[in-house]
Tab-separated table of C-alpha atoms in Angstrom:
chain	number	residue	atom	x	y	z
S	1	MET	CA	200.037	79.860	261.554
S	2	PRO	CA	202.366	82.851	261.144
S	3	THR	CA	202.778	83.740	257.330
S	4	PRO	CA	205.988	85.423	255.891
S	5	GLY	CA	206.677	88.767	257.348
S	6	ASN	CA	203.648	88.515	259.808
S	7	LYS	CA	204.951	87.181	263.104
S	8	GLU	CA	202.107	87.637	264.799
S	9	GLY	CA	200.174	85.063	263.233
S	10	THR	CA	197.208	87.098	262.247
S	11	GLU	CA	196.167	86.622	258.523
S	12	ALA	CA	196.906	89.638	255.827
S	13	MET	CA	194.145	91.781	255.411
S	14	GLY	CA	192.945	92.152	251.476
S	15	LEU	CA	195.743	89.820	249.755
S	16	PRO	CA	194.428	87.586	247.385
S	17	GLU	CA	194.772	83.770	247.796
S	18	PHE	CA	196.332	82.251	244.679
S	19	SER	CA	195.181	78.856	243.454
S	20	GLU	CA	195.712	76.580	240.526
S	21	ASP	CA	192.123	76.965	239.467
S	22	LEU	CA	192.434	80.938	238.565
S	23	SER	CA	190.421	81.553	235.269
S	24	GLU	CA	192.579	83.086	232.556
S	25	ALA	CA	190.730	86.135	232.950
S	26	GLU	CA	191.557	86.452	236.685
S	27	LEU	CA	195.377	85.554	235.975
S	28	ASP	CA	195.081	88.527	233.512
S	29	ARG	CA	193.881	91.080	235.843
S	30	PHE	CA	196.361	90.199	238.492
S	31	MET	CA	198.963	90.508	235.701
S	32	THR	CA	197.618	94.055	234.888
S	33	ASN	CA	197.688	95.019	238.275
S	34	ALA	CA	201.157	93.612	239.221
S	35	THR	CA	202.515	95.788	236.328
S	36	THR	CA	200.806	98.835	237.433
S	37	ALA	CA	202.073	98.047	240.793
S	38	SER	CA	205.503	97.557	239.692
S	39	ASN	CA	205.573	100.952	237.819
S	40	PHE	CA	204.243	102.695	240.661
S	41	LEU	CA	207.098	101.201	243.066
S	42	LYS	CA	209.791	101.816	240.517
S	43	THR	CA	208.427	105.517	240.347
S	44	VAL	CA	208.585	105.863	244.090
S	45	SER	CA	211.959	103.903	244.674
S	46	HIS	CA	214.121	106.935	243.584
S	47	GLU	CA	215.469	109.017	246.757
S	48	GLY	CA	214.858	112.267	244.855
S	49	ARG	CA	211.185	111.305	243.795
S	50	LEU	CA	210.590	110.047	247.241
S	51	MET	CA	211.401	113.046	248.923
S	52	ILE	CA	209.458	115.414	246.451
S	53	LEU	CA	206.558	113.276	247.369
S	54	CYS	CA	207.205	113.738	250.859
S	55	HIS	CA	207.367	117.442	250.737
S	56	LEU	CA	203.940	117.274	248.351
S	57	VAL	CA	202.125	115.223	251.114
S	58	THR	CA	201.729	118.545	252.950
S	59	GLY	CA	200.306	120.471	249.937
S	60	GLU	CA	201.151	122.183	246.737
S	61	LYS	CA	204.567	123.214	245.973
S	62	SER	CA	206.166	125.464	243.360
S	63	VAL	CA	209.403	123.913	241.522
S	64	THR	CA	211.241	126.759	243.487
S	65	GLU	CA	210.072	125.799	246.731
S	66	LEU	CA	211.067	122.186	246.045
S	67	GLU	CA	214.477	123.101	244.926
S	68	ARG	CA	215.186	124.959	248.087
S	69	LEU	CA	213.527	122.357	250.552
S	70	LEU	CA	215.458	119.750	248.428
S	71	SER	CA	218.820	121.761	248.175
S	72	ALA	CA	218.833	120.777	244.527
S	73	ARG	CA	219.196	122.121	241.136
S	74	GLN	CA	216.231	123.112	239.139
S	75	ALA	CA	217.261	120.866	236.120
S	76	ALA	CA	217.356	117.630	238.559
S	77	VAL	CA	214.093	118.420	240.351
S	78	SER	CA	212.278	119.286	236.905
S	79	GLN	CA	213.596	115.779	235.777
S	80	GLN	CA	212.080	114.033	238.731
S	81	LEU	CA	208.710	115.823	238.606
S	82	SER	CA	208.358	114.894	234.925
S	83	ARG	CA	208.680	111.221	235.547
S	84	LEU	CA	206.285	111.784	238.706
S	85	ARG	CA	203.920	113.434	236.252
S	86	LEU	CA	204.447	110.795	233.448
S	87	GLU	CA	203.405	108.159	235.969
S	88	GLY	CA	200.430	110.204	237.051
S	89	LEU	CA	201.663	110.574	240.634
S	90	VAL	CA	201.558	114.781	240.768
S	91	ILE	CA	199.410	117.282	239.007
S	92	PRO	CA	201.057	120.605	237.573
S	93	ARG	CA	199.414	123.795	237.916
S	94	ARG	CA	200.865	126.833	236.033
S	95	GLU	CA	200.343	130.442	237.622
S	96	GLY	CA	202.288	133.006	235.508
S	97	LYS	CA	205.716	131.846	235.182
S	98	THR	CA	205.632	129.592	238.161
S	99	ILE	CA	204.504	125.999	238.252
S	100	TYR	CA	203.009	124.113	241.010
S	101	TYR	CA	202.707	120.598	241.893
S	102	ARG	CA	200.314	118.835	243.964
S	103	LEU	CA	199.892	114.995	244.693
S	104	ALA	CA	197.169	113.735	241.754
S	105	ASP	CA	195.495	110.956	244.497
S	106	ASN	CA	196.200	109.320	247.804
S	107	ARG	CA	198.452	106.482	246.872
S	108	PRO	CA	201.801	108.301	247.391
S	109	LYS	CA	200.542	109.596	250.587
S	110	ARG	CA	199.526	105.711	251.846
S	111	ILE	CA	202.795	104.397	250.683
S	112	LEU	CA	204.780	107.111	252.352
S	113	GLU	CA	202.886	106.483	255.649
S	114	LEU	CA	204.048	102.695	255.453
S	115	VAL	CA	207.568	103.908	254.353
S	116	TYR	CA	207.941	106.024	257.226
S	117	GLU	CA	206.509	103.665	259.719
S	118	LEU	CA	208.801	100.860	258.510
S	119	PHE	CA	211.940	103.056	258.084
S	120	CYS	CA	211.679	106.444	260.195
S	121	GLU	CA	209.931	105.686	263.373
S	122	GLU	CA	211.936	104.920	266.041
């Protein structure tokens, strides 16, 4: 039987099945994970931050490079990088007066691949 959003009728991989007999510890773990996922999705839901992450998928970039790639002012880019850094999605590196950023882990790349598949491929 097809599940919502799954027209082929195949079962979704890796998704839990919720039941009424979940222990309190299991429910707490799901809630903690839901909060973490929600914060991650809020962070990547901003167009500017999403575009920064798209550029960083290809490798480390300086703030100046990002300004040029995004056609944005330094203050706007720095504000979005600050939020990405606060949420642990990017890592800064200073070299003299230049600050470089890179992805902290593979999570942004994985979500961007899905976003690209859903919204950008034709």
